[in-house]
XYZ file of C-alpha atoms in Angstrom:
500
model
C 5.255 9.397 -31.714
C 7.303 6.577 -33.584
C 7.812 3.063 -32.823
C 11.947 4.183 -31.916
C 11.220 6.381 -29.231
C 8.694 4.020 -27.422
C 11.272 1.583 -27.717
C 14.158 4.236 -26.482
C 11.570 4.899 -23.558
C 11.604 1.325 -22.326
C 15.160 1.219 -23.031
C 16.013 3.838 -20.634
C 12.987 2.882 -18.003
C 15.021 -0.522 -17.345
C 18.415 1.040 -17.505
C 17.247 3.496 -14.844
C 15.685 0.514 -12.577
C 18.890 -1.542 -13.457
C 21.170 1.215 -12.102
C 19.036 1.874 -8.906
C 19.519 -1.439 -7.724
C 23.114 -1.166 -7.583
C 22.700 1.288 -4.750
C 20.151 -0.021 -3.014
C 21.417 -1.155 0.544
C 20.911 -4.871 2.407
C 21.395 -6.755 -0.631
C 23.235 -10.120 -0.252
C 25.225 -11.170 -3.387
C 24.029 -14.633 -3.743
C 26.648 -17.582 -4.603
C 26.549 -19.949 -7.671
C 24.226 -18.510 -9.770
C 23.986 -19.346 -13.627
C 24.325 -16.432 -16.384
C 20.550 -17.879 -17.537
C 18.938 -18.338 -13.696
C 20.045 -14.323 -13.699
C 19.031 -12.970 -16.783
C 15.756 -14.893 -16.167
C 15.399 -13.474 -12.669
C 16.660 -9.803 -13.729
C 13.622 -10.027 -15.949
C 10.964 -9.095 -13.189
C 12.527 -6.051 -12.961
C 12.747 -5.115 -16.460
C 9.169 -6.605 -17.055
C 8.113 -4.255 -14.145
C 9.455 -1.472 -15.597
C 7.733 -1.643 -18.611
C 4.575 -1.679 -16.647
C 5.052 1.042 -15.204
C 6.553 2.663 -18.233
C 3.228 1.832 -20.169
C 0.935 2.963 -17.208
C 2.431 6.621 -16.806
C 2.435 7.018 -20.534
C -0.951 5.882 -20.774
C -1.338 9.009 -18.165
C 1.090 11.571 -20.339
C 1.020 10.434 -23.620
C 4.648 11.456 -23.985
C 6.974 8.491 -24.428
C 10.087 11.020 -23.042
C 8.026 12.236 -20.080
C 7.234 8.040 -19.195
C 10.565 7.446 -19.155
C 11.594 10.132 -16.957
C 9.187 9.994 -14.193
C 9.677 5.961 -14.663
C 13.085 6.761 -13.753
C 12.367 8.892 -10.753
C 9.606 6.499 -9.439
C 12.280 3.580 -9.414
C 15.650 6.057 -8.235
C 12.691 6.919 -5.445
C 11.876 3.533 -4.631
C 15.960 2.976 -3.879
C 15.988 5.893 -1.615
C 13.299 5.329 0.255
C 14.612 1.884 0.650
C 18.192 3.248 2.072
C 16.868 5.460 4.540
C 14.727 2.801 5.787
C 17.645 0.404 5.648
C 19.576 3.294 7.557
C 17.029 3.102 10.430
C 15.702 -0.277 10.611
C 18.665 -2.327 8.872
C 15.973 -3.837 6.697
C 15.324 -2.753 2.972
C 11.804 -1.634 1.818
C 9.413 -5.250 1.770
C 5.861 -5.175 0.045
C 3.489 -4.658 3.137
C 5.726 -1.441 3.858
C 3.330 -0.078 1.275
C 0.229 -0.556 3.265
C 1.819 1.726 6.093
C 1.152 4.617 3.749
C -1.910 5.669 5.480
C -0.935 5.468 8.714
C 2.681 7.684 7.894
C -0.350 10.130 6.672
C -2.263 9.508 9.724
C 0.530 9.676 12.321
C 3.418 11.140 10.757
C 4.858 12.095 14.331
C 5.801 8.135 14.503
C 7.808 7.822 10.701
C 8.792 11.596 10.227
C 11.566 11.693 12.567
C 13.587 9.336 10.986
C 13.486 10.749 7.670
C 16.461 13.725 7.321
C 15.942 17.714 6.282
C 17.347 17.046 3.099
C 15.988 13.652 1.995
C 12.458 15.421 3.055
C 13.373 18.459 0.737
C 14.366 16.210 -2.171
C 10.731 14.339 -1.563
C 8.889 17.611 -1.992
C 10.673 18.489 -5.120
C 10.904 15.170 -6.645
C 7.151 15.414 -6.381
C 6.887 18.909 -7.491
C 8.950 17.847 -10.733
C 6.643 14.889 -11.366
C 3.548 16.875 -11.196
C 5.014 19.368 -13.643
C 6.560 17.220 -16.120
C 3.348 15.083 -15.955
C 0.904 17.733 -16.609
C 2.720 19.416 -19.685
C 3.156 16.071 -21.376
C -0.506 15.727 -20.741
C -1.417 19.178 -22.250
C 0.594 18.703 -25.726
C 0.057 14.628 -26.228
C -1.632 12.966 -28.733
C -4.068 9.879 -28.721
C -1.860 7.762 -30.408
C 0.223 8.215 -27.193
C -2.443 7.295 -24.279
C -3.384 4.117 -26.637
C 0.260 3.027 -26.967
C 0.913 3.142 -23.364
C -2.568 1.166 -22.347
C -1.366 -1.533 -24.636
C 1.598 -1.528 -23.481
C 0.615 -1.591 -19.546
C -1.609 -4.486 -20.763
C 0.663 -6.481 -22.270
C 3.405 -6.611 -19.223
C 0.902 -7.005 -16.470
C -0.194 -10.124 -18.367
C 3.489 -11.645 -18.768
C 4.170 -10.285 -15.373
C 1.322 -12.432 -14.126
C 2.588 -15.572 -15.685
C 6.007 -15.540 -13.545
C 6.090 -18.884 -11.303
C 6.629 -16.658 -7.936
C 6.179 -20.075 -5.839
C 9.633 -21.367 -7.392
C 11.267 -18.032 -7.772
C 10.680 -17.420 -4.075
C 9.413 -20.337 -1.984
C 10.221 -18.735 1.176
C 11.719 -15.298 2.273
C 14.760 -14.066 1.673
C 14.720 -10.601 1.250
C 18.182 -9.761 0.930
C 19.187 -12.499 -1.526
C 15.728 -11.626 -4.153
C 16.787 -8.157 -3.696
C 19.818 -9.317 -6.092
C 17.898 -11.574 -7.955
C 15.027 -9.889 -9.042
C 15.771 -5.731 -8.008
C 14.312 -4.060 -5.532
C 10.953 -3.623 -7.630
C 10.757 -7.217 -8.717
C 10.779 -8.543 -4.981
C 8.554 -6.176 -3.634
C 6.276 -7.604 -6.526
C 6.625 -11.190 -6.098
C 6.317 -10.908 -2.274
C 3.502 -9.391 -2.764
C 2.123 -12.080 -5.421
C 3.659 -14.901 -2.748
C 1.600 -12.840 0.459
C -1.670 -12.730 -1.511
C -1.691 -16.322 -2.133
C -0.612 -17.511 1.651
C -2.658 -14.706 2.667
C -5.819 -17.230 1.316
C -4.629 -20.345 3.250
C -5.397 -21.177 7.141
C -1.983 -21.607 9.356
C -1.799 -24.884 11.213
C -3.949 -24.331 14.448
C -2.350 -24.832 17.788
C -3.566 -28.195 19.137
C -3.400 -26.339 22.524
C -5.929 -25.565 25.220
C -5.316 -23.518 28.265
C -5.303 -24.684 32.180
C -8.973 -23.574 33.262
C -9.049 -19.991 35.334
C -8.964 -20.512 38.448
C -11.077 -18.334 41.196
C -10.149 -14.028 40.835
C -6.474 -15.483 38.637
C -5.143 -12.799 36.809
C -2.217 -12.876 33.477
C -0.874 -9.934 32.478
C 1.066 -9.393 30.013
C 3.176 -6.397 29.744
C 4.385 -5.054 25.794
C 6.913 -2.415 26.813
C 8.016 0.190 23.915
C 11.661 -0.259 22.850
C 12.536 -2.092 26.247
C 15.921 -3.163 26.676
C 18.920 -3.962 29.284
C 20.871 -0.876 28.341
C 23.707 -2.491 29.342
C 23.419 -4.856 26.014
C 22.599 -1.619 23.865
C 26.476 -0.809 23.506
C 26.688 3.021 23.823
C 28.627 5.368 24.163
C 31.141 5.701 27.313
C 29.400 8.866 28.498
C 26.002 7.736 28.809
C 24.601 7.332 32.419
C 23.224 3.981 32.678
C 20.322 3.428 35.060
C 20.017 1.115 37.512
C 17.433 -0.573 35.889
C 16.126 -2.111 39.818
C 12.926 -2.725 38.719
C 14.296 -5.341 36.114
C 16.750 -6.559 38.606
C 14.064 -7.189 41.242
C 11.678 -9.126 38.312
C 14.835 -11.185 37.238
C 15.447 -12.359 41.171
C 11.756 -13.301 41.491
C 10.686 -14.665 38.289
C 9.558 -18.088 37.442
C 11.840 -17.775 34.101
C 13.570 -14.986 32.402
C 15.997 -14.233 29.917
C 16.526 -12.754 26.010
C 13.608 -12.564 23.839
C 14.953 -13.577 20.022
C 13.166 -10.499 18.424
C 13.699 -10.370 14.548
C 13.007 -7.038 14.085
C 15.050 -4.176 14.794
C 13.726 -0.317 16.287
C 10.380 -1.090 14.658
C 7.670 -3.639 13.940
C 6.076 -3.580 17.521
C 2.928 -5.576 15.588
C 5.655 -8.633 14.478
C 6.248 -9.185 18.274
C 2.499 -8.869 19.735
C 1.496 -11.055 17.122
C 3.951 -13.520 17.709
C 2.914 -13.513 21.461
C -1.051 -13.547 20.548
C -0.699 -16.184 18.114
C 1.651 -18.517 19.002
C 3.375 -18.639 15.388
C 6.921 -18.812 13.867
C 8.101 -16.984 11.575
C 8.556 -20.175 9.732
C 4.519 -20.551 9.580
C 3.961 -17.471 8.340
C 5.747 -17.260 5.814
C 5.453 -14.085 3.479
C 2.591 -13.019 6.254
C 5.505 -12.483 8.579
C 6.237 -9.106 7.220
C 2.871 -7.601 8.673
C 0.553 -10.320 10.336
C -1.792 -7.775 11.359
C -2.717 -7.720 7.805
C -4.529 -11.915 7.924
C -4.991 -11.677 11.917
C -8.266 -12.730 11.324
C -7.065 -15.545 10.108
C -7.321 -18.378 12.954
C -8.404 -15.826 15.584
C -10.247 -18.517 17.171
C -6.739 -20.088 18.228
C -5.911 -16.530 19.352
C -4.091 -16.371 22.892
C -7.374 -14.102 23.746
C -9.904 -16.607 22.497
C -8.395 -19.287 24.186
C -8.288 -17.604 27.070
C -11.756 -16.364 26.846
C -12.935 -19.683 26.949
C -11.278 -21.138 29.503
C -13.153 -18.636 31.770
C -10.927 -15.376 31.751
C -12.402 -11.555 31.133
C -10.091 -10.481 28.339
C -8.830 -6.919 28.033
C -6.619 -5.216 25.249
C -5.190 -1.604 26.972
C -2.741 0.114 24.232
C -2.444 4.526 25.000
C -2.507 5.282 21.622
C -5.087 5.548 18.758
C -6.183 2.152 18.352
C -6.946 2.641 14.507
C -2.462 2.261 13.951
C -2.661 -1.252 12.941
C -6.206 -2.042 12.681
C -6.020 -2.755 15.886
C -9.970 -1.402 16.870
C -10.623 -4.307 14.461
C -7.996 -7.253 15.040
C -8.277 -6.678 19.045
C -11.952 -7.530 19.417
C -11.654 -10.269 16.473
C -8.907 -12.023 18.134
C -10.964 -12.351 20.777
C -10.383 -9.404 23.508
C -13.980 -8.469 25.283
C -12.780 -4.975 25.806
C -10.236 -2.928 24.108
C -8.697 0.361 25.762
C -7.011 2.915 23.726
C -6.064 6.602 24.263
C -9.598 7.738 25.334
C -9.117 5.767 28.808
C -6.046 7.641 29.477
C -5.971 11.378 30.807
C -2.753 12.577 30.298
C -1.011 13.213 27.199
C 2.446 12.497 27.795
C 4.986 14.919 29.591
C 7.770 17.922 28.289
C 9.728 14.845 26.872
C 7.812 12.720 25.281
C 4.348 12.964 23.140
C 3.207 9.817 24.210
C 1.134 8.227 27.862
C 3.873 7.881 31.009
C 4.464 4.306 31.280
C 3.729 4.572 35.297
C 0.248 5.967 34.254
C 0.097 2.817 32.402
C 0.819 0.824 35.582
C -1.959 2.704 37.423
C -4.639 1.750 34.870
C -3.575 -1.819 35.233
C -3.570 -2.138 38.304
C -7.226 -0.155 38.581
C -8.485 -2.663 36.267
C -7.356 -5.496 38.229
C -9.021 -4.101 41.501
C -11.863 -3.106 39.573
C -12.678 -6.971 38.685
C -12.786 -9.632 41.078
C -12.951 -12.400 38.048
C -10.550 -13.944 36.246
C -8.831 -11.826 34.182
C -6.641 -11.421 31.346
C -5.427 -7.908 30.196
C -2.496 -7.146 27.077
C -0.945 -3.991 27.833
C 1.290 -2.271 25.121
C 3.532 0.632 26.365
C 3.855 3.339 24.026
C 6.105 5.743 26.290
C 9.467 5.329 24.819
C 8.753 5.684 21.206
C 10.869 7.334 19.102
C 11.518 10.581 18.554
C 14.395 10.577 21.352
C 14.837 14.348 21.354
C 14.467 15.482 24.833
C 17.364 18.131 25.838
C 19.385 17.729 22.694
C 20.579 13.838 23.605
C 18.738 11.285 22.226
C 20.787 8.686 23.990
C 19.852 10.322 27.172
C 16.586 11.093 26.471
C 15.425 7.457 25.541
C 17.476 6.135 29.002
C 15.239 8.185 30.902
C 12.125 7.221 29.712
C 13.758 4.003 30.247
C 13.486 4.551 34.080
C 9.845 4.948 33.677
C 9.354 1.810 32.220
C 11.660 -0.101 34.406
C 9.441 2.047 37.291
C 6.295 -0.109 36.171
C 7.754 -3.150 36.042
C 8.260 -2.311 40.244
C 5.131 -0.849 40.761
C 3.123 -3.854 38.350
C 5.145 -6.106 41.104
C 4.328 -4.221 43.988
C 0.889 -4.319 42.916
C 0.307 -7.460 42.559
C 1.624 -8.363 45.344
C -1.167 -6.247 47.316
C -3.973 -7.797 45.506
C -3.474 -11.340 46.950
C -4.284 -12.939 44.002
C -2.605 -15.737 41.532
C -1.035 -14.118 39.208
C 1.332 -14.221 36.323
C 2.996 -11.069 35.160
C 5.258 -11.058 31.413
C 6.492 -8.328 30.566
C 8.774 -7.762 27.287
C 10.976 -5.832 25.042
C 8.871 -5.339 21.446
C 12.131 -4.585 20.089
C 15.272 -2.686 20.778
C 15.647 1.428 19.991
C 16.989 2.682 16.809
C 19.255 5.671 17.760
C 21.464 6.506 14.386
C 24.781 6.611 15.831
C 24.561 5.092 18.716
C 22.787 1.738 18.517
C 22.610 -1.096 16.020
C 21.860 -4.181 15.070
C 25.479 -5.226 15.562
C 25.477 -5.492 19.090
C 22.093 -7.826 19.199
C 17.941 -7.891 18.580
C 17.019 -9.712 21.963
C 15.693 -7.975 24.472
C 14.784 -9.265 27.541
C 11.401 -10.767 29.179
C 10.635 -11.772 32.450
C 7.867 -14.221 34.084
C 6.613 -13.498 37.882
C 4.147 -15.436 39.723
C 1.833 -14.647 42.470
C 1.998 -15.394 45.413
C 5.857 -15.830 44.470
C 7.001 -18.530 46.894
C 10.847 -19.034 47.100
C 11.695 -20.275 43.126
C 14.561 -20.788 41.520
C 14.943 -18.653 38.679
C 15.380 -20.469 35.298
C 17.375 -18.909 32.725
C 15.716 -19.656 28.922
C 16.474 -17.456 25.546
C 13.099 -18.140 23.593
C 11.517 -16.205 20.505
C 8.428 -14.451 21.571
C 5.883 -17.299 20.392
C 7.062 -19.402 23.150
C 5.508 -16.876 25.521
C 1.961 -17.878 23.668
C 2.544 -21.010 25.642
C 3.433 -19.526 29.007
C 0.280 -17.456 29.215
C -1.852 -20.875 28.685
C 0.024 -23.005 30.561
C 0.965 -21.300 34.457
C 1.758 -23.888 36.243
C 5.739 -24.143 37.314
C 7.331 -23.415 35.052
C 10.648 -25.512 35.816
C 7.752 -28.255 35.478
C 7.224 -27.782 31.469
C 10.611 -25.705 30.479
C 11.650 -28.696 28.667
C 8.472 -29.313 26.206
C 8.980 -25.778 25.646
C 12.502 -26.587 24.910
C 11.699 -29.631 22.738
C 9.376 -27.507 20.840
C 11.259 -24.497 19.745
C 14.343 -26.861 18.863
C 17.541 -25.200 18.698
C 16.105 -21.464 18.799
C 15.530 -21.997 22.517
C 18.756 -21.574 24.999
C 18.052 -22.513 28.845
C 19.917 -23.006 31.958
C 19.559 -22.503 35.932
């Protein structure tokens, strides 16, 4: 092994990343930028590549071997990047990465959006890397393990002495995409994350209205919940009636579109935002996946707040509660009880793998008649996940679990109703559905949300588009709301939209 062909190696590793970029979709060509600023920024990339360059040849020993399974790993990083992009409309981020063990875990919830072909090309991308990697190994010499420690070494330490907090003061993922490659951002989000990831976010100078005798708040986190009529599909589809919406919207206290950010995924983004109270803005890089630092300032946790203000707290979710650590964050933020798939005895129907959002209903409602205290319970639907397969039509399938969900919204209001006691019900869209070919981003994120009160004297429905960290402040605060809409106006600034 010579000197030239380590340097031909790293050659073609940063060619290889350089070219992979170019294809990689949701980049935003950014405007004014010097020829130095980019050469300087293109240089995370390159300096990543040579990491991982020097890492797989300190595996293979083969300089040749590096540099083509460096070039796979980074044409592999691009793809998996487009499809995601082709699903989600958002490129590949850093705290994707941590999702690996749950797409192991519950591949039923990722594997339906990856295609027959790009799953064949995974299998033998991985059957060619194993190969290649193994007969380097067998034939290599020392001199070639050494070379590529030293050289793993020696860009990890200049990769560490990038000054991420300038490069990337805030998040912008489809402008650093451009800047620094696809790689390079995923690295220096990462660096930025670990860093904010240490601090404490601003707590919320808030205390809730003490419980008052038997008062019960539920809130209601329904599974790809939307007004179909703002989806945009196709002319054929049969669009329900959606009553049980209808009838919330006529009754509520407030209603309207919930500013979502996130687009036929990230169900943890919004129930964060609703437990926490915090912007996107205060999070920062932790925005990405805030389940990952919920433990940060759980004390100012909607449920801890709650809890002391004299409420039982109750987390009910139909699905294994290990998918986002939520066993963990649930009773750390502050719930006294958390109820996953266990406390449910169905297993979804000939449509759908997933708890009946009606059956959902039922438990809440048992739980409320089953405690005469105050009581706060966080239910998140999981009915109308994807996949939408049901007879052949996605479109149709998804709209018809979308009658179930509308169902509970009548039966939660029914229920309540019954039970005579005060009561605030929210219920909201997590996010809207992802249906390739027949929904997107370009017709909107919002979805909608709706706030009843019990007993629901004659109100006046007020009309307010809010992002869902506004509705951190309508659980702790119930009285009228028509009394505080404006703080909550004056608070959110522009981002919040209200009339009667």
């Amino acid at each position: 092994m010579s000197v030239l062909q380590l340097f031909y190696g790293l050659l073609a590793s940063a060619a290889a990343a350089m070219a992979a970029n170019l294809f990689v979709k949701g980049r935003l060509r950014p405007q004014g930028t010097g020829a130095g600023k980019t050469v300087f920024s293109a240089s995370v990339g390159l300096c990543l590549s040579g990491f991982v360059f020097g890492s797989i040849l300190m595996l293979c020993g083969s300089p040749v071997c590096a540099a083509v399974l460096t070039g796979i790993a980074v044409s592999a990083l691009a793809v998996a990047s487009n499809a995601k992009y082709a699903v989600l409309y958002e490129p590949l981020v850093f705290s994707d990465l941590f999702l690996l063990k749950y797409f192991i875990r519950h591949p039923c919830f990722y594997i339906f959006a990856i295609s027959p072909v790009l799953r064949v090309g995974i299998a033998t991308g991985l059957i060619i890397m194993l190969t290649l990697l193994v007969m380097a190994m067998a034939h290599a010499s020392l001199a070639g393990h050494v070379a590529g420690l030293m050289l793993a070494a020696l860009f990890f330490v200049i990769l560490l002495f990038f000054p991420v907090e300038r490069m990337a003061p805030v998040p912008d993922v489809e402008r650093d995409i451009v800047r620094f490659g696809l790689g390079g951002c995923l690295f220096i989000y990462w660096r930025r994350w670990r860093r904010q990831s240490r601090e404490l976010l601003p707590p919320a100078h808030m205390e809730p209205l003490p419980a008052q005798p038997g008062e019960v708040i539920v809130i209601v986190q329904c599974e790809s919940f939307a007004d179909p009529q703002t989806l945009a599909l196709h002319r054929n589809a049969v669009i329900p009636p959606m009553s049980g919406l209808e009838q919330a919207r006529a009754r509520a206290s407030q209603y309207g579109s919930l500013n979502v950010s996130g687009f036929g995924a990230y169900t943890l983004r919004t129930e964060y935002a609703v437990l926490s109270g915090k912007t996107e803005e205060e999070l920062g890089f932790r925005r990405f996946d805030p389940f990952l630092t919920a433990l940060q300032n759980a004390d100012q946790s909607l449920p801890s707040l709650l809890g002391r203000a004299g409420f039982r707290t109750v987390y009910m979710h139909p699905y294994d509660l290990h998918f986002g650590d939520r066993i963990t964050v649930m009773p750390g933020m502050g719930f006294s009880e958390t109820m996953g798939c266990e406390s449910f005895g169905s297993a979804g129907s000939e449509t759908s793998v997933y708890v009946n959002d009606r059956e959902l209903a039922d438990k809440i409602l048992y739980k409320i008649s089953k405690n005469s205290d105050p009581l706060f319970l966080y239910a998140v639907s999981i009915e109308n996940h994807g996949p939408w397969n049901g007879k052949g039509d996605p479109v149709a399938c998804y709209l018809s679990h979308l009658e179930n969900s509308d169902a509970m919204i009548g039966q939660l209001i029914e229920g309540l109703d019954q039970c005579q006691r005060p009561a605030r019900l929210i219920v909201l869209g997590d996010h809207r559905p992802s249906i390739p070919g027949a929904t997107s981003p370009e017709a909107g994120r919002d979805t909608p949300y709706v706030v009843v009160d019990f007993p629901s004297d004659q109100v006046v429905p007020v009309r307010s588009d809010i992002p869902p960290e506004a509705l951190f402040r309508l659980a702790l605060n119930r009285e009228s709301v028509g009394n505080f809409i404006s703080d909550v106006r004056s608070d959110l600034g522009s981002s919040g939209n209200s009339k009667l």
